[in-house]
Tab-separated table of C-alpha atoms in Angstrom:
chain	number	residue	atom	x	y	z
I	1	UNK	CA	192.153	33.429	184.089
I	2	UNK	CA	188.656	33.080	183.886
I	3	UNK	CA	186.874	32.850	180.457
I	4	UNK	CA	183.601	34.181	179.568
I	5	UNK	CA	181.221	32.082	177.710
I	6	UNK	CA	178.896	34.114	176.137
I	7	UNK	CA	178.069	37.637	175.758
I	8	UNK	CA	174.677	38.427	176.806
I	9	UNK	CA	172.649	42.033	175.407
I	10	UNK	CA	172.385	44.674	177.909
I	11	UNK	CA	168.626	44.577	179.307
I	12	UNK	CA	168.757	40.383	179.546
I	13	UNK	CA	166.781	39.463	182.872
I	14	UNK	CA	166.573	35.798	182.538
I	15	UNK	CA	168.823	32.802	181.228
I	16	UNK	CA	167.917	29.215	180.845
I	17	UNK	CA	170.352	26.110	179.640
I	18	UNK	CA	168.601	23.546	177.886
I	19	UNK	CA	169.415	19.962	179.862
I	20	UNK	CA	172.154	18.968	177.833
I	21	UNK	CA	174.453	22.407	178.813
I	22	UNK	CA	174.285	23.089	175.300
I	23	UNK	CA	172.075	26.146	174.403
I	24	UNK	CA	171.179	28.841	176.382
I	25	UNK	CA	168.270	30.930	176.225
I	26	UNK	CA	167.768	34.597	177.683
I	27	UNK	CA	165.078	37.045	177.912
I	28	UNK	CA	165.433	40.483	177.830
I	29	UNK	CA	163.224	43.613	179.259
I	30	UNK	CA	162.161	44.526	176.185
I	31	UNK	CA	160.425	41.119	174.942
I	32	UNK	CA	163.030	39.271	172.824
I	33	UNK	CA	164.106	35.606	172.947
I	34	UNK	CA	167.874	34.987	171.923
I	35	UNK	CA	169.296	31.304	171.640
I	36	UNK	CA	173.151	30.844	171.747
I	37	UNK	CA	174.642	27.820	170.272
I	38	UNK	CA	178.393	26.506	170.638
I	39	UNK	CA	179.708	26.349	166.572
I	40	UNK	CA	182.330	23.947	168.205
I	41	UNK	CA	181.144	20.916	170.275
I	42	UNK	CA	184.182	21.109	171.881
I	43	UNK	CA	184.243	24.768	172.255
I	44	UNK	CA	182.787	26.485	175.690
I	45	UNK	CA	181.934	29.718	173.786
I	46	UNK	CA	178.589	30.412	173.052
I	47	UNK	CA	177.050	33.292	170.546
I	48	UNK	CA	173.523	34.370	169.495
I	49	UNK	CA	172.562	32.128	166.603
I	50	UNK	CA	168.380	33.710	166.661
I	51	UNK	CA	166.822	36.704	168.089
I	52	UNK	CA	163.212	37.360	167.980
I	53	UNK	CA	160.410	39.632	169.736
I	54	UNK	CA	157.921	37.621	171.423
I	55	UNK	CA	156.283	40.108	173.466
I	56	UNK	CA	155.909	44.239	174.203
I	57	UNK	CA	156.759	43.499	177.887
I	58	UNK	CA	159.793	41.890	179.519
I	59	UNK	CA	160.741	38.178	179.825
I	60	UNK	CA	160.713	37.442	183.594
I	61	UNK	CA	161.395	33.025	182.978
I	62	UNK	CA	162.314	30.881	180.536
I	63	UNK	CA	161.778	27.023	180.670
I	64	UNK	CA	163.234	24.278	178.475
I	65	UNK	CA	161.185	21.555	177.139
I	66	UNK	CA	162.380	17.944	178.118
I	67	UNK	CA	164.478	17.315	174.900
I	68	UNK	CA	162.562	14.000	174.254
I	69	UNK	CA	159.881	16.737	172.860
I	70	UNK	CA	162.155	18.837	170.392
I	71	UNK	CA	163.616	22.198	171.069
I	72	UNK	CA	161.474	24.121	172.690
I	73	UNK	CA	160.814	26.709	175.281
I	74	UNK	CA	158.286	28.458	177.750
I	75	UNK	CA	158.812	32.118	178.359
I	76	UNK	CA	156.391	33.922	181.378
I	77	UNK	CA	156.299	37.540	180.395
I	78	UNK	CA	155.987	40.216	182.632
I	79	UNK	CA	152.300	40.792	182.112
I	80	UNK	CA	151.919	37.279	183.469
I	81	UNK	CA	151.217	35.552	180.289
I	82	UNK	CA	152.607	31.858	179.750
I	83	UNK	CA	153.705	31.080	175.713
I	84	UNK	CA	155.307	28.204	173.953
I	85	UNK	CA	157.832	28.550	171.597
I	86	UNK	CA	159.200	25.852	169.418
I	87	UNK	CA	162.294	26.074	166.611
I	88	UNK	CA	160.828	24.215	163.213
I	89	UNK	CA	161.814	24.297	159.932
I	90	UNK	CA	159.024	24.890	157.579
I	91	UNK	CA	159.491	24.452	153.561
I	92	UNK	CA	163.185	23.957	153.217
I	93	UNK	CA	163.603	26.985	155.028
I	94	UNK	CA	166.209	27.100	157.901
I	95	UNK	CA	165.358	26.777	161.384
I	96	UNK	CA	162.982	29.027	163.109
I	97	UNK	CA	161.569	30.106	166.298
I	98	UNK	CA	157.833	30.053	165.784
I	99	UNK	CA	154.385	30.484	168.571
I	100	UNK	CA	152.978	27.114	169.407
I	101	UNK	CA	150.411	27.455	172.166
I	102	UNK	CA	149.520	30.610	174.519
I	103	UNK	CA	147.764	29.513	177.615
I	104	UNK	CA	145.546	31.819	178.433
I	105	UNK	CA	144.171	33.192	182.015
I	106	UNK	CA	141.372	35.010	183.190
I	107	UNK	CA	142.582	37.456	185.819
I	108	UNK	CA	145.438	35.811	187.195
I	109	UNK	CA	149.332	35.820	186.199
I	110	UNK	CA	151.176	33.232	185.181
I	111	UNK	CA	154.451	32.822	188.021
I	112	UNK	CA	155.406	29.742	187.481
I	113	UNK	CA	155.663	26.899	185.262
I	114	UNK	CA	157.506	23.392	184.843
I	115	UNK	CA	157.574	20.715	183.031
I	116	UNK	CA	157.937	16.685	184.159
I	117	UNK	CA	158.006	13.331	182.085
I	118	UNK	CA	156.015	11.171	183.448
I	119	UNK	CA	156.333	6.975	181.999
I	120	UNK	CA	155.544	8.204	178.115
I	121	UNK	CA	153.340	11.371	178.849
I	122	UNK	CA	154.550	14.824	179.672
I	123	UNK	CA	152.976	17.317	182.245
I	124	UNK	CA	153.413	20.935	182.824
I	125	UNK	CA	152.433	22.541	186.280
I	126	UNK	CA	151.498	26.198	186.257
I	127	UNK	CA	151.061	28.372	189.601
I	128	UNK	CA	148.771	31.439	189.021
I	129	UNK	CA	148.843	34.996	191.053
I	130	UNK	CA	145.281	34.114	192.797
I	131	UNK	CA	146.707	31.111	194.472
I	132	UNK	CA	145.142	28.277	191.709
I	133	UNK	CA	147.548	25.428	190.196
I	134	UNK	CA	146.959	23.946	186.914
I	135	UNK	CA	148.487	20.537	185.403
I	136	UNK	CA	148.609	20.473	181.834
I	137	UNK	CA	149.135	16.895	179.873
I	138	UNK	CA	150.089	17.042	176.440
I	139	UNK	CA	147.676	14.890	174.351
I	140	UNK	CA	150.320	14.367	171.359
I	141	UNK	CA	153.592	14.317	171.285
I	142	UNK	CA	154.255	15.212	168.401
I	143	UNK	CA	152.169	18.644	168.117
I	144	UNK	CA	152.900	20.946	171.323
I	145	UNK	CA	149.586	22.931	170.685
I	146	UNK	CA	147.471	20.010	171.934
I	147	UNK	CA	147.307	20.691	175.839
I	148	UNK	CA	144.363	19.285	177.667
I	149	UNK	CA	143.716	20.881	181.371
I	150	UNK	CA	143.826	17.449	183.821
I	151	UNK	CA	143.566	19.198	186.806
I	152	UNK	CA	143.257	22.445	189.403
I	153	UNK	CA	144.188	22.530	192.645
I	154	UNK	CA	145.228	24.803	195.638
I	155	UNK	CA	148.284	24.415	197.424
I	156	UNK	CA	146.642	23.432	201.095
I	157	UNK	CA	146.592	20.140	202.749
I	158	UNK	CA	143.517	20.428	204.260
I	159	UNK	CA	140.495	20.642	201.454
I	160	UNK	CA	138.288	22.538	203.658
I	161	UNK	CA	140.033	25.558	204.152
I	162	UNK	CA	138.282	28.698	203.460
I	163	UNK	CA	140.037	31.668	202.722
I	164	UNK	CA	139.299	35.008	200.408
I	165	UNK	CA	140.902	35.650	197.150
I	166	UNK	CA	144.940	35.228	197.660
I	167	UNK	CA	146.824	37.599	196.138
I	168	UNK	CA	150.576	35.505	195.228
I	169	UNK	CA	153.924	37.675	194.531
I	170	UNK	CA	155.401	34.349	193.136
I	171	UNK	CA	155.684	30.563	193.344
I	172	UNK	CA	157.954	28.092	192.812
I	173	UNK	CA	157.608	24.706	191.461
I	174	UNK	CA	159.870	21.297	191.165
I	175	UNK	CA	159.624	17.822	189.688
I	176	UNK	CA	160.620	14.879	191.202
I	177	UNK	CA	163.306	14.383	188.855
I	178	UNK	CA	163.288	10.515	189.131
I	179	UNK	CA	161.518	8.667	186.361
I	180	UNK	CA	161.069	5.406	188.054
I	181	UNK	CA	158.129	3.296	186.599
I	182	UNK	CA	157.421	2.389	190.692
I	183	UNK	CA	157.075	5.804	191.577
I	184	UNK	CA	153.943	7.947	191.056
I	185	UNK	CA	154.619	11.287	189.309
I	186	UNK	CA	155.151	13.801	192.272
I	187	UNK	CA	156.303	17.498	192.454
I	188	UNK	CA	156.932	20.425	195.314
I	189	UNK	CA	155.059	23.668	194.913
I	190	UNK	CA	155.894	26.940	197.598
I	191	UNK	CA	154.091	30.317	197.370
I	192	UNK	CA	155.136	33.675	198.418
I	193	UNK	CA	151.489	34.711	199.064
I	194	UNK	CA	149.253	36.831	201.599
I	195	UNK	CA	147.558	33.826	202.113
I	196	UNK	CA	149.233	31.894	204.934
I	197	UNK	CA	147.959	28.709	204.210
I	198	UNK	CA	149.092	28.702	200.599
I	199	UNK	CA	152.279	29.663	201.096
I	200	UNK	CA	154.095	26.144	202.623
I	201	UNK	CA	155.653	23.906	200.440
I	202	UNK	CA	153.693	20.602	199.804
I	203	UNK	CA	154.375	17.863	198.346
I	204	UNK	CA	151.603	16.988	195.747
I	205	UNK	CA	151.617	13.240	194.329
I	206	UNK	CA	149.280	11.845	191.453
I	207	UNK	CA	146.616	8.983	192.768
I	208	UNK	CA	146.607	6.709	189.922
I	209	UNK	CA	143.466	5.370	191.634
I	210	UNK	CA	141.349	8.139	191.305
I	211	UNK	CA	142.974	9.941	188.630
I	212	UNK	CA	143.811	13.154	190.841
I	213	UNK	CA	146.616	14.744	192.620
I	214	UNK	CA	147.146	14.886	196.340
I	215	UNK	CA	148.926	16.444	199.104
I	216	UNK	CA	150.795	14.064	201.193
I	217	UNK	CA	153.861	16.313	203.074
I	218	UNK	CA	154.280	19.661	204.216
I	219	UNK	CA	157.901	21.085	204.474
I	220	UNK	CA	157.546	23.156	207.197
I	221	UNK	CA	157.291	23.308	211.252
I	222	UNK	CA	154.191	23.847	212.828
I	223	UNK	CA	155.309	27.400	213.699
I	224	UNK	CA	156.653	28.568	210.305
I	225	UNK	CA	153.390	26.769	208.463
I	226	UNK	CA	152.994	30.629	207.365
I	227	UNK	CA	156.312	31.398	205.508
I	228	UNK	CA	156.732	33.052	202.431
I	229	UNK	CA	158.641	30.525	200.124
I	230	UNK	CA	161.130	31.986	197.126
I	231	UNK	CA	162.068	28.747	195.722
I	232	UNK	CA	161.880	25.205	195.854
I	233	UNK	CA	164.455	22.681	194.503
I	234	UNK	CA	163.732	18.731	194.216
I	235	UNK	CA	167.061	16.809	194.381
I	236	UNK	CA	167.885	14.081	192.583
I	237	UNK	CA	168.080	10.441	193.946
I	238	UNK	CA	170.925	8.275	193.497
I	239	UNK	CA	170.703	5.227	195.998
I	240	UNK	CA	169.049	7.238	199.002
I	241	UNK	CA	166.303	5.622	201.644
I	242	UNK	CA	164.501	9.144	201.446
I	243	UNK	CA	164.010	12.339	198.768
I	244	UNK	CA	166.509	15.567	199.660
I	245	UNK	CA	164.103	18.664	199.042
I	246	UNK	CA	165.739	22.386	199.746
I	247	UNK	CA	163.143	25.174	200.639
I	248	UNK	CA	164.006	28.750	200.819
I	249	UNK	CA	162.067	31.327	203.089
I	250	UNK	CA	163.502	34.041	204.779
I	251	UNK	CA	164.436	31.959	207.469
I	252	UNK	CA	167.104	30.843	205.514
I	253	UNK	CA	167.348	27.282	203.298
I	254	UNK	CA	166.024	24.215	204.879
I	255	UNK	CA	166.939	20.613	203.978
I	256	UNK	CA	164.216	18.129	203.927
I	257	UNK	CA	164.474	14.271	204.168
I	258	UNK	CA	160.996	13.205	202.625
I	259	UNK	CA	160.480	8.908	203.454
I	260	UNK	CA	159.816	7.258	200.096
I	261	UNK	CA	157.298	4.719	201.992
I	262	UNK	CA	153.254	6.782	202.882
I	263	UNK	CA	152.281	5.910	206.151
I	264	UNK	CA	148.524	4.431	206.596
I	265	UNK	CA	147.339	7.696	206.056
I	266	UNK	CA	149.008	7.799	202.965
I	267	UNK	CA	151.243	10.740	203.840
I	268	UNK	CA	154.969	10.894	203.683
I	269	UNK	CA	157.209	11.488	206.841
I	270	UNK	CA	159.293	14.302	206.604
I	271	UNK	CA	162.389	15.557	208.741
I	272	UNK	CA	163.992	19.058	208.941
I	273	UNK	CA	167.650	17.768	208.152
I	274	UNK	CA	169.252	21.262	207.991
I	275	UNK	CA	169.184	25.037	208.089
I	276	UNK	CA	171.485	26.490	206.091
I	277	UNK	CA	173.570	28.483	208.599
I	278	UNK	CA	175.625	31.728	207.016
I	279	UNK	CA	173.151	32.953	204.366
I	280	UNK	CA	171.756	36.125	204.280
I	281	UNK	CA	169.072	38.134	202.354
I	282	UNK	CA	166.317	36.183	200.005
I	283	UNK	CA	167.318	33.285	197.644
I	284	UNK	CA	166.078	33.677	194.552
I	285	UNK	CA	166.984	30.240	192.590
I	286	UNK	CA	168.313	26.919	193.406
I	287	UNK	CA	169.186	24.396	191.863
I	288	UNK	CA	171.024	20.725	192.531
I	289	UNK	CA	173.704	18.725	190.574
I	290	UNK	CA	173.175	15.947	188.327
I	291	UNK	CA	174.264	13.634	191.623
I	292	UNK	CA	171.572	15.513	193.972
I	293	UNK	CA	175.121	15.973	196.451
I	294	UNK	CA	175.560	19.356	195.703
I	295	UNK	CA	173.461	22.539	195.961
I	296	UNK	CA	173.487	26.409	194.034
I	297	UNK	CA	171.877	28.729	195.236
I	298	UNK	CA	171.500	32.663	193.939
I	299	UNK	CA	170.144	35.710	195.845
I	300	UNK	CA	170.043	39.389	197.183
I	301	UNK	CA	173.665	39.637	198.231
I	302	UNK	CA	174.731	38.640	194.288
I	303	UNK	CA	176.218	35.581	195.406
I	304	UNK	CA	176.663	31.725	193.906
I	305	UNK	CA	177.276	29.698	196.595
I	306	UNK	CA	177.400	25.850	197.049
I	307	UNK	CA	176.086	23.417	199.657
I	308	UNK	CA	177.179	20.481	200.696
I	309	UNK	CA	176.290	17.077	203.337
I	310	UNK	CA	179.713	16.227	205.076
I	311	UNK	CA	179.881	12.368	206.322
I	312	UNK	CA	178.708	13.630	209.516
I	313	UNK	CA	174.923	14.780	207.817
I	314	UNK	CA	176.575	18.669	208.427
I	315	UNK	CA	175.571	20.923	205.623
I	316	UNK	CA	178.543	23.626	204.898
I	317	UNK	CA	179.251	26.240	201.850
I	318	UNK	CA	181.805	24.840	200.036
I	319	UNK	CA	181.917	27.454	197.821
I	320	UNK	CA	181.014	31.218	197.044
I	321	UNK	CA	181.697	32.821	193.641
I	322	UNK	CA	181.113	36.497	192.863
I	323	UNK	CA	180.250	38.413	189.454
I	324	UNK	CA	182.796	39.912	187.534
I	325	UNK	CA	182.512	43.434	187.641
């Protein structure tokens, strides 16, 4: 018989586990934060151990913080504003959730944001409505108010496209999730835009050299170069000769092989390994397993469903697991 976890507040629109598995965080319509906590390590059930209003609007996505950096999250609001949160204990009070940082906009929403560790400094990526990207770098690790703008970019290969203001329904963003010291810091960014060349996942990678970030792949055939993306999901490396990245439009879910090695040009080969064949309506989150074998993804139809590679280099659902009513 199945067992339920935790019980979440009518009204919650988001969830987020930290990267242990071992708190939860939801948002709710009406602006409040709630963290759940296990009182048993060995227990699987979870309840509400803080509650708090951080905003008139709704919660739309929560981020964890890489736990190197405390407990902390990143909640987008509704209104597309982008706030830090951080739980502290202040004068032998007990823990609380208090503001650290807002990031603040001119114009633009805030649709996406994630965080990467890269060698002993960590980054945040944020994707705005009007098509702009920011990276943030935290200048001390020890105080997550202190964020210093490194760079902006545009998500299009070729600098010298002109195009009016975009207008972006939402982005997604993922990390390379490797943390090898031989390996520049790299990430995937997709928009769902009305701005065709925006919209194409790209690969961006940081040029140590020159101290900026570059676009050396695009995940996408010459003919579907315009394609909304939903979401993006960077798969972790375990022994492979090439990177697994999963892109969602409403083609369906492609399967990237990305080389490791730039050519002279100093792009990166890619491949179309797969199309996800049996899917149907938009995807609205993926995400892969610790092993990068395995692949969830979450959509219209209200489905969980997992992916997997046979020997063969076929991609098949494996699984498919419904809400309980």
């Amino acid at each position: 018989m199945d067992k339920s976890v935790a019980t979440l507040d009518e009204g919650t629109t988001c969830t987020s586990w930290n990267y242990c598995g071992q708190r939860l965080a939801t948002g709710s319509f009406n602006g409040f934060l709630s963290i759940f906590d296990s009182p048993d390590p060995a227990s699987s059930s979870f309840t509400a151990t803080s509650n708090i209003r951080i905003h008139e609007g709704g919660i739309v996505k929560i981020v964890w913080i890489p736990p190197e950096y405390g407990d902390a999250v990143a909640c987008i609001c509704g209104d597309g504003s982008l706030s830090l949160w951080e739980e502290i204990a202040e004068d032998g009070l007990p823990l609380q959730w208090k503001l650290c940082k807002i990031f603040h906009s001119k114009g633009s929403k805030v649709l996406d944001a994630q965080f990467g560790v890269i060698r002993t400094s960590l980054k945040m990526v944020v994707a705005y409505s009007d098509g702009h990207v920011k990276v943030y770098e935290l200048l001390n690790p020890f105080e997550l108010k202190n964020w210093q703008l490194q760079a902006e970019i545009q998500n299009v290969i070729d600098s010298v496209s002109t195009f009016g203001k975009a207008s972006c329904f939402s982005a997604s963003i993922s990390w390379n999730p490797q943390q090898n010291e031989s390996q520049e810091p790299s990430f995937v960014l997709g928009f769902n835009s009305d701005t065709p060349q925006l919209n194409s996942s790209k690969v961006w990678v940081f040029d140590q050299a020159h101290h900026r970030w570059l676009p050396v792949a695009e995940l996408a055939l010459s003919l579907d170069k315009s394609d909304q993306v939903f979401a993006v999901a960077w798969a972790p490396n375990i022994g492979r000769a090439y990177e697994l990245i999963a892109v969602a439009t409403r083609k369906g879910i492609t399967i990237w092989h990305v080389r490791l090695n730039p050519d002279l040009d100093g792009r990166l080969s890619v491949e179309k390994a797969a199309l996800l064949s049996g899917y149907e309506g938009e995807v609205w989150q993926m995400e892969w397993d610790m092993s990068g074998m395995t692949l969830a993804t979450s959509g219209t139809d209200g489905m969980v469903r997992l992916w997997q590679s046979n020997f063969n280099g076929v991609w098949l659902e494996q699984a498919a697991f419904e809400p309980a009513s």
